[in-house]
Amino acid sequence: MPIRISPSILSADFANLERDLNRISTADLVHVDVMDNHFVPNLTLGLPIVERIQEVSPLPLDVHLMIDDADRWAPRYAETGAFSVTFSAEAAANPRQLIKDIKSAGSRASVAIKPGTPIEPVLDYLDELDMILVMTVEPGFGGQSFIDETMPKLRAARAAIDDSGRDVWLEVDGGINDATIVTAIENGADTIVAGSAVYASDGTDPNERIAALRRVAATVA
Ligand code: DX5
Ligand code: ZN
């Protein structure tokens, strides 16, 4: 199974985003966390900045929306040219319609669930989805610890995807490091978000951190 690495720029230097985007050239995607201080108790960036990141990023954008009123806003993010747009299941009134709207605006459509949200309702529209994101921390902040209790949901999603025969990606986000990436892959993840593990506070080259994650991933995948 190919493993994709999607570094989260939440841990990058927001005053030097273009430089930090160029420091992850060996990644598959770039993960962009949009937070509105309503759905989560933190505020990051919005549409104008995502539009600009889209213009300068050498990598496809993996936009992760942690915002209320996803039905209204998610298609606007798809219109930026983002490769993928993930909305939070808990913030969408009509997920099935929203998936259609994101796809018709040109992006892959994906839905995220918080650690306490069951997977089953999401599996009801698996036939329309391009990716499922199982949050492995409470959304809102980087640098938290991986919640092992989310693994049964990841396994259930992997089983349903395999049964469907469709190429639906399965992403994890939160608390990924050289150890938890193994757990996530063993439980079925194929797309890995990593923020603090890539933009390490000790100043290690982010591309070296990506290589290290890939080496560990190769021992299981
Ligand atoms: C948290 C965000 C994550 C965050 C992950 O709500 O969705 O993408 O950047 O950060 P780490 O990898 O440090 O847990
Ligand atoms: Zn995220």
mmCIF file of C-alpha atoms and ligand atoms in Angstrom:
data_model
loop_
_atom_site.group_PDB
_atom_site.id
_atom_site.type_symbol
_atom_site.label_atom_id
_atom_site.label_comp_id
_atom_site.label_asym_id
_atom_site.label_seq_id
_atom_site.Cartn_x
_atom_site.Cartn_y
_atom_site.Cartn_z
ATOM 1 C CA MET A 1 0.000 0.000 0.000
ATOM 2 C CA PRO A 2 1.525 3.377 -0.957
ATOM 3 C CA ILE A 3 1.814 5.729 2.012
ATOM 4 C CA ARG A 4 1.303 9.448 1.455
ATOM 5 C CA ILE A 5 2.815 12.060 3.768
ATOM 6 C CA SER A 6 0.971 15.353 4.197
ATOM 7 C CA PRO A 7 2.924 17.765 6.432
ATOM 8 C CA SER A 8 0.775 20.247 8.333
ATOM 9 C CA ILE A 9 1.919 23.847 7.967
ATOM 10 C CA LEU A 10 0.272 24.591 11.304
ATOM 11 C CA SER A 11 3.749 23.867 12.691
ATOM 12 C CA ALA A 12 5.516 25.969 10.030
ATOM 13 C CA ASP A 13 6.584 29.595 10.431
ATOM 14 C CA PHE A 14 3.552 31.650 9.366
ATOM 15 C CA ALA A 15 5.844 34.597 8.628
ATOM 16 C CA ASN A 16 7.844 32.433 6.214
ATOM 17 C CA LEU A 17 5.234 30.163 4.674
ATOM 18 C CA GLU A 18 6.625 30.128 1.148
ATOM 19 C CA ARG A 19 10.081 29.186 2.463
ATOM 20 C CA ASP A 20 8.559 26.463 4.653
ATOM 21 C CA LEU A 21 6.464 25.103 1.768
ATOM 22 C CA ASN A 22 9.691 24.704 -0.200
ATOM 23 C CA ARG A 23 11.257 22.823 2.718
ATOM 24 C CA ILE A 24 8.782 19.905 2.288
ATOM 25 C CA SER A 25 9.407 19.264 -1.414
ATOM 26 C CA THR A 26 9.563 15.485 -0.904
ATOM 27 C CA ALA A 27 6.059 15.288 0.622
ATOM 28 C CA ASP A 28 3.021 14.102 -1.339
ATOM 29 C CA LEU A 29 0.631 16.846 -0.221
ATOM 30 C CA VAL A 30 0.610 19.890 2.008
ATOM 31 C CA HIS A 31 -1.949 19.906 4.817
ATOM 32 C CA VAL A 32 -3.565 23.292 5.462
ATOM 33 C CA ASP A 33 -5.532 23.629 8.718
ATOM 34 C CA VAL A 34 -8.360 26.162 8.606
ATOM 35 C CA MET A 35 -9.804 26.967 12.054
ATOM 36 C CA ASP A 36 -12.494 29.529 12.879
ATOM 37 C CA ASN A 37 -12.494 29.764 16.700
ATOM 38 C CA HIS A 38 -16.079 28.384 16.660
ATOM 39 C CA PHE A 39 -15.851 24.764 15.597
ATOM 40 C CA VAL A 40 -12.522 24.585 17.441
ATOM 41 C CA PRO A 41 -11.081 26.929 20.086
ATOM 42 C CA ASN A 42 -8.330 28.231 17.810
ATOM 43 C CA LEU A 43 -8.025 30.535 14.815
ATOM 44 C CA THR A 44 -5.572 30.052 11.941
ATOM 45 C CA LEU A 45 -6.139 31.283 8.399
ATOM 46 C CA GLY A 46 -8.919 31.653 5.847
ATOM 47 C CA LEU A 47 -9.708 31.860 2.153
ATOM 48 C CA PRO A 48 -7.380 34.686 1.029
ATOM 49 C CA ILE A 49 -4.360 32.957 2.537
ATOM 50 C CA VAL A 50 -5.338 29.538 1.164
ATOM 51 C CA GLU A 51 -5.695 31.147 -2.278
ATOM 52 C CA ARG A 52 -2.173 32.531 -1.990
ATOM 53 C CA ILE A 53 -0.731 29.241 -0.697
ATOM 54 C CA GLN A 54 -2.354 27.545 -3.682
ATOM 55 C CA GLU A 55 -0.511 29.949 -5.995
ATOM 56 C CA VAL A 56 2.946 29.362 -4.530
ATOM 57 C CA SER A 57 2.809 25.753 -3.304
ATOM 58 C CA PRO A 58 4.776 23.201 -5.321
ATOM 59 C CA LEU A 59 2.590 20.478 -3.759
ATOM 60 C CA PRO A 60 -1.158 19.761 -4.015
ATOM 61 C CA LEU A 61 -3.200 21.250 -1.159
ATOM 62 C CA ASP A 62 -4.882 18.979 1.392
ATOM 63 C CA VAL A 63 -7.224 21.530 2.983
ATOM 64 C CA HIS A 64 -8.624 20.531 6.393
ATOM 65 C CA LEU A 65 -11.595 22.641 7.448
ATOM 66 C CA MET A 66 -12.289 22.864 11.165
ATOM 67 C CA ILE A 67 -15.019 25.453 10.758
ATOM 68 C CA ASP A 68 -18.741 25.799 11.332
ATOM 69 C CA ASP A 69 -21.146 26.114 8.426
ATOM 70 C CA ALA A 70 -19.132 23.787 6.215
ATOM 71 C CA ASP A 71 -22.008 23.621 3.710
ATOM 72 C CA ARG A 72 -21.472 27.276 2.893
ATOM 73 C CA TRP A 73 -17.687 27.484 3.020
ATOM 74 C CA ALA A 74 -16.184 24.203 1.827
ATOM 75 C CA PRO A 75 -17.052 24.725 -1.878
ATOM 76 C CA ARG A 76 -15.279 28.102 -1.756
ATOM 77 C CA TYR A 77 -12.083 26.357 -0.684
ATOM 78 C CA ALA A 78 -12.506 23.867 -3.524
ATOM 79 C CA GLU A 79 -12.740 26.808 -5.925
ATOM 80 C CA THR A 80 -9.190 27.855 -4.941
ATOM 81 C CA GLY A 81 -7.943 24.837 -6.887
ATOM 82 C CA ALA A 82 -7.208 22.767 -3.781
ATOM 83 C CA PHE A 83 -6.505 19.128 -4.595
ATOM 84 C CA SER A 84 -8.606 17.931 -1.655
ATOM 85 C CA VAL A 85 -11.072 19.563 0.723
ATOM 86 C CA THR A 86 -11.967 17.893 4.018
ATOM 87 C CA PHE A 87 -14.924 19.159 6.034
ATOM 88 C CA SER A 88 -15.815 18.146 9.569
ATOM 89 C CA ALA A 89 -18.819 15.800 9.692
ATOM 90 C CA GLU A 90 -20.032 17.489 12.880
ATOM 91 C CA ALA A 91 -20.226 20.863 11.084
ATOM 92 C CA ALA A 92 -22.152 19.862 7.956
ATOM 93 C CA ALA A 93 -25.957 19.967 7.669
ATOM 94 C CA ASN A 94 -26.122 18.014 4.412
ATOM 95 C CA PRO A 95 -22.921 16.022 3.875
ATOM 96 C CA ARG A 96 -24.073 14.224 0.747
ATOM 97 C CA GLN A 97 -24.883 17.467 -1.042
ATOM 98 C CA LEU A 98 -21.681 19.052 0.218
ATOM 99 C CA ILE A 99 -19.577 16.198 -1.171
ATOM 100 C CA LYS A 100 -21.217 16.814 -4.578
ATOM 101 C CA ASP A 101 -20.573 20.563 -4.332
ATOM 102 C CA ILE A 102 -16.875 20.088 -3.480
ATOM 103 C CA LYS A 103 -16.419 17.677 -6.375
ATOM 104 C CA SER A 104 -18.198 19.883 -8.874
ATOM 105 C CA ALA A 105 -15.904 22.728 -7.826
ATOM 106 C CA GLY A 106 -12.976 20.476 -8.824
ATOM 107 C CA SER A 107 -11.557 19.057 -5.573
ATOM 108 C CA ARG A 108 -11.524 15.618 -4.054
ATOM 109 C CA ALA A 109 -14.128 15.451 -1.299
ATOM 110 C CA SER A 110 -13.299 14.202 2.165
ATOM 111 C CA VAL A 111 -14.949 14.093 5.566
ATOM 112 C CA ALA A 112 -13.300 14.209 8.990
ATOM 113 C CA ILE A 113 -14.592 12.875 12.290
ATOM 114 C CA LYS A 114 -13.502 13.902 15.761
ATOM 115 C CA PRO A 115 -12.229 11.219 18.179
ATOM 116 C CA GLY A 116 -15.632 10.946 19.865
ATOM 117 C CA THR A 117 -17.721 10.758 16.670
ATOM 118 C CA PRO A 118 -18.793 7.317 15.399
ATOM 119 C CA ILE A 119 -17.638 6.217 11.937
ATOM 120 C CA GLU A 120 -20.869 4.501 10.855
ATOM 121 C CA PRO A 121 -22.810 7.572 9.591
ATOM 122 C CA VAL A 122 -19.824 8.510 7.426
ATOM 123 C CA LEU A 123 -19.722 5.039 5.899
ATOM 124 C CA ASP A 124 -23.293 5.616 4.645
ATOM 125 C CA TYR A 125 -21.891 7.903 1.938
ATOM 126 C CA LEU A 126 -18.644 6.068 1.303
ATOM 127 C CA ASP A 127 -19.755 5.593 -2.315
ATOM 128 C CA GLU A 128 -19.367 9.356 -2.897
ATOM 129 C CA LEU A 129 -16.214 10.075 -0.877
ATOM 130 C CA ASP A 130 -12.589 10.352 -2.009
ATOM 131 C CA MET A 131 -11.091 10.273 1.495
ATOM 132 C CA ILE A 132 -12.010 9.812 5.156
ATOM 133 C CA LEU A 133 -10.001 11.588 7.864
ATOM 134 C CA VAL A 134 -10.062 9.938 11.271
ATOM 135 C CA MET A 135 -8.833 12.554 13.757
ATOM 136 C CA THR A 136 -6.378 11.006 16.198
ATOM 137 C CA VAL A 137 -6.433 14.056 18.500
ATOM 138 C CA GLU A 138 -9.153 16.551 19.390
ATOM 139 C CA PRO A 139 -8.952 19.075 16.542
ATOM 140 C CA GLY A 140 -7.608 22.527 17.301
ATOM 141 C CA PHE A 141 -3.913 22.326 18.114
ATOM 142 C CA GLY A 142 -0.670 20.754 16.964
ATOM 143 C CA GLY A 143 1.665 18.875 19.261
ATOM 144 C CA GLN A 144 -0.947 16.768 21.109
ATOM 145 C CA SER A 145 -0.702 13.056 21.919
ATOM 146 C CA PHE A 146 -2.113 10.376 19.617
ATOM 147 C CA ILE A 147 -5.378 8.872 20.939
ATOM 148 C CA ASP A 148 -5.085 5.084 20.591
ATOM 149 C CA GLU A 149 -8.813 4.642 21.257
ATOM 150 C CA THR A 150 -9.524 5.925 17.724
ATOM 151 C CA MET A 151 -7.936 2.825 16.167
ATOM 152 C CA PRO A 152 -11.094 0.650 16.123
ATOM 153 C CA LYS A 153 -12.765 3.333 13.991
ATOM 154 C CA LEU A 154 -9.785 3.385 11.643
ATOM 155 C CA ARG A 155 -10.015 -0.394 11.263
ATOM 156 C CA ALA A 156 -13.769 -0.190 10.618
ATOM 157 C CA ALA A 157 -13.175 2.459 7.937
ATOM 158 C CA ARG A 158 -10.412 0.348 6.327
ATOM 159 C CA ALA A 159 -12.680 -2.710 6.234
ATOM 160 C CA ALA A 160 -15.552 -0.743 4.684
ATOM 161 C CA ILE A 161 -13.258 0.848 2.080
ATOM 162 C CA ASP A 162 -11.788 -2.513 1.119
ATOM 163 C CA ASP A 163 -15.293 -4.012 0.858
ATOM 164 C CA SER A 164 -16.412 -1.141 -1.353
ATOM 165 C CA GLY A 165 -13.647 -1.836 -3.876
ATOM 166 C CA ARG A 166 -13.295 1.940 -4.312
ATOM 167 C CA ASP A 167 -9.986 3.816 -4.014
ATOM 168 C CA VAL A 168 -10.949 5.905 -0.982
ATOM 169 C CA TRP A 169 -7.946 7.282 0.900
ATOM 170 C CA LEU A 170 -7.846 6.930 4.676
ATOM 171 C CA GLU A 171 -6.098 9.753 6.508
ATOM 172 C CA VAL A 172 -5.017 10.213 10.111
ATOM 173 C CA ASP A 173 -4.198 13.563 11.707
ATOM 174 C CA GLY A 174 -2.800 14.357 15.113
ATOM 175 C CA GLY A 175 0.023 13.076 17.276
ATOM 176 C CA ILE A 176 1.894 11.310 14.483
ATOM 177 C CA ASN A 177 5.551 10.562 15.203
ATOM 178 C CA ASP A 178 8.014 7.780 14.315
ATOM 179 C CA ALA A 179 6.135 5.379 16.635
ATOM 180 C CA THR A 180 2.465 6.252 16.146
ATOM 181 C CA ILE A 181 2.806 6.257 12.345
ATOM 182 C CA VAL A 182 3.354 2.504 12.643
ATOM 183 C CA THR A 183 0.186 2.073 14.707
ATOM 184 C CA ALA A 184 -1.816 4.167 12.234
ATOM 185 C CA ILE A 185 -0.613 2.230 9.191
ATOM 186 C CA GLU A 186 -1.117 -1.125 10.893
ATOM 187 C CA ASN A 187 -4.717 -0.100 11.548
ATOM 188 C CA GLY A 188 -5.329 0.870 7.928
ATOM 189 C CA ALA A 189 -4.227 4.475 7.320
ATOM 190 C CA ASP A 190 -2.589 5.284 3.980
ATOM 191 C CA THR A 191 -2.379 9.080 4.214
ATOM 192 C CA ILE A 192 -0.499 10.571 7.124
ATOM 193 C CA VAL A 193 -0.660 14.151 8.402
ATOM 194 C CA ALA A 194 2.289 15.229 10.524
ATOM 195 C CA GLY A 195 2.870 18.728 11.844
ATOM 196 C CA SER A 196 5.297 18.897 14.734
ATOM 197 C CA ALA A 197 7.031 15.683 13.584
ATOM 198 C CA VAL A 198 7.983 17.321 10.254
ATOM 199 C CA TYR A 199 8.550 20.941 11.274
ATOM 200 C CA ALA A 200 10.569 19.814 14.274
ATOM 201 C CA SER A 201 11.377 22.365 16.945
ATOM 202 C CA ASP A 202 15.026 21.230 16.965
ATOM 203 C CA GLY A 203 15.428 22.646 13.477
ATOM 204 C CA THR A 204 15.994 19.326 11.641
ATOM 205 C CA ASP A 205 15.472 19.649 7.888
ATOM 206 C CA PRO A 206 11.769 18.886 7.258
ATOM 207 C CA ASN A 207 12.647 16.780 4.189
ATOM 208 C CA GLU A 208 14.866 14.648 6.423
ATOM 209 C CA ARG A 209 11.978 14.182 8.843
ATOM 210 C CA ILE A 210 9.734 13.151 5.938
ATOM 211 C CA ALA A 211 12.382 10.625 4.840
ATOM 212 C CA ALA A 212 12.538 9.251 8.382
ATOM 213 C CA LEU A 213 8.741 8.842 8.496
ATOM 214 C CA ARG A 214 8.824 7.090 5.117
ATOM 215 C CA ARG A 215 11.549 4.710 6.320
ATOM 216 C CA VAL A 216 9.469 3.724 9.338
ATOM 217 C CA ALA A 217 6.318 3.447 7.209
ATOM 218 C CA ALA A 218 8.127 1.116 4.796
ATOM 219 C CA THR A 219 8.688 -1.363 7.613
ATOM 220 C CA VAL A 220 4.920 -1.937 7.866
ATOM 221 C CA ALA A 221 3.307 -0.948 4.565
HETATM 222 C C1 DX5 B 1 -4.955 19.659 14.636
HETATM 223 C C2 DX5 B 1 -4.667 19.764 13.155
HETATM 224 C C3 DX5 B 1 -3.469 18.999 12.754
HETATM 225 C C4 DX5 B 1 -2.178 19.419 13.428
HETATM 226 C C5 DX5 B 1 -1.396 18.166 13.685
HETATM 227 O O1 DX5 B 1 -6.268 19.944 14.880
HETATM 228 O O2 DX5 B 1 -5.755 19.310 12.384
HETATM 229 O O3 DX5 B 1 -3.312 18.945 11.354
HETATM 230 O O4 DX5 B 1 -1.393 20.305 12.683
HETATM 231 O O5 DX5 B 1 -0.269 18.489 14.421
HETATM 232 P P1 DX5 B 1 0.652 17.363 15.064
HETATM 233 O O6 DX5 B 1 1.128 16.490 13.950
HETATM 234 O O7 DX5 B 1 1.737 18.156 15.695
HETATM 235 O O8 DX5 B 1 -0.195 16.608 16.057
HETATM 236 ZN ZN ZN B 2 -5.384 18.937 10.262
#
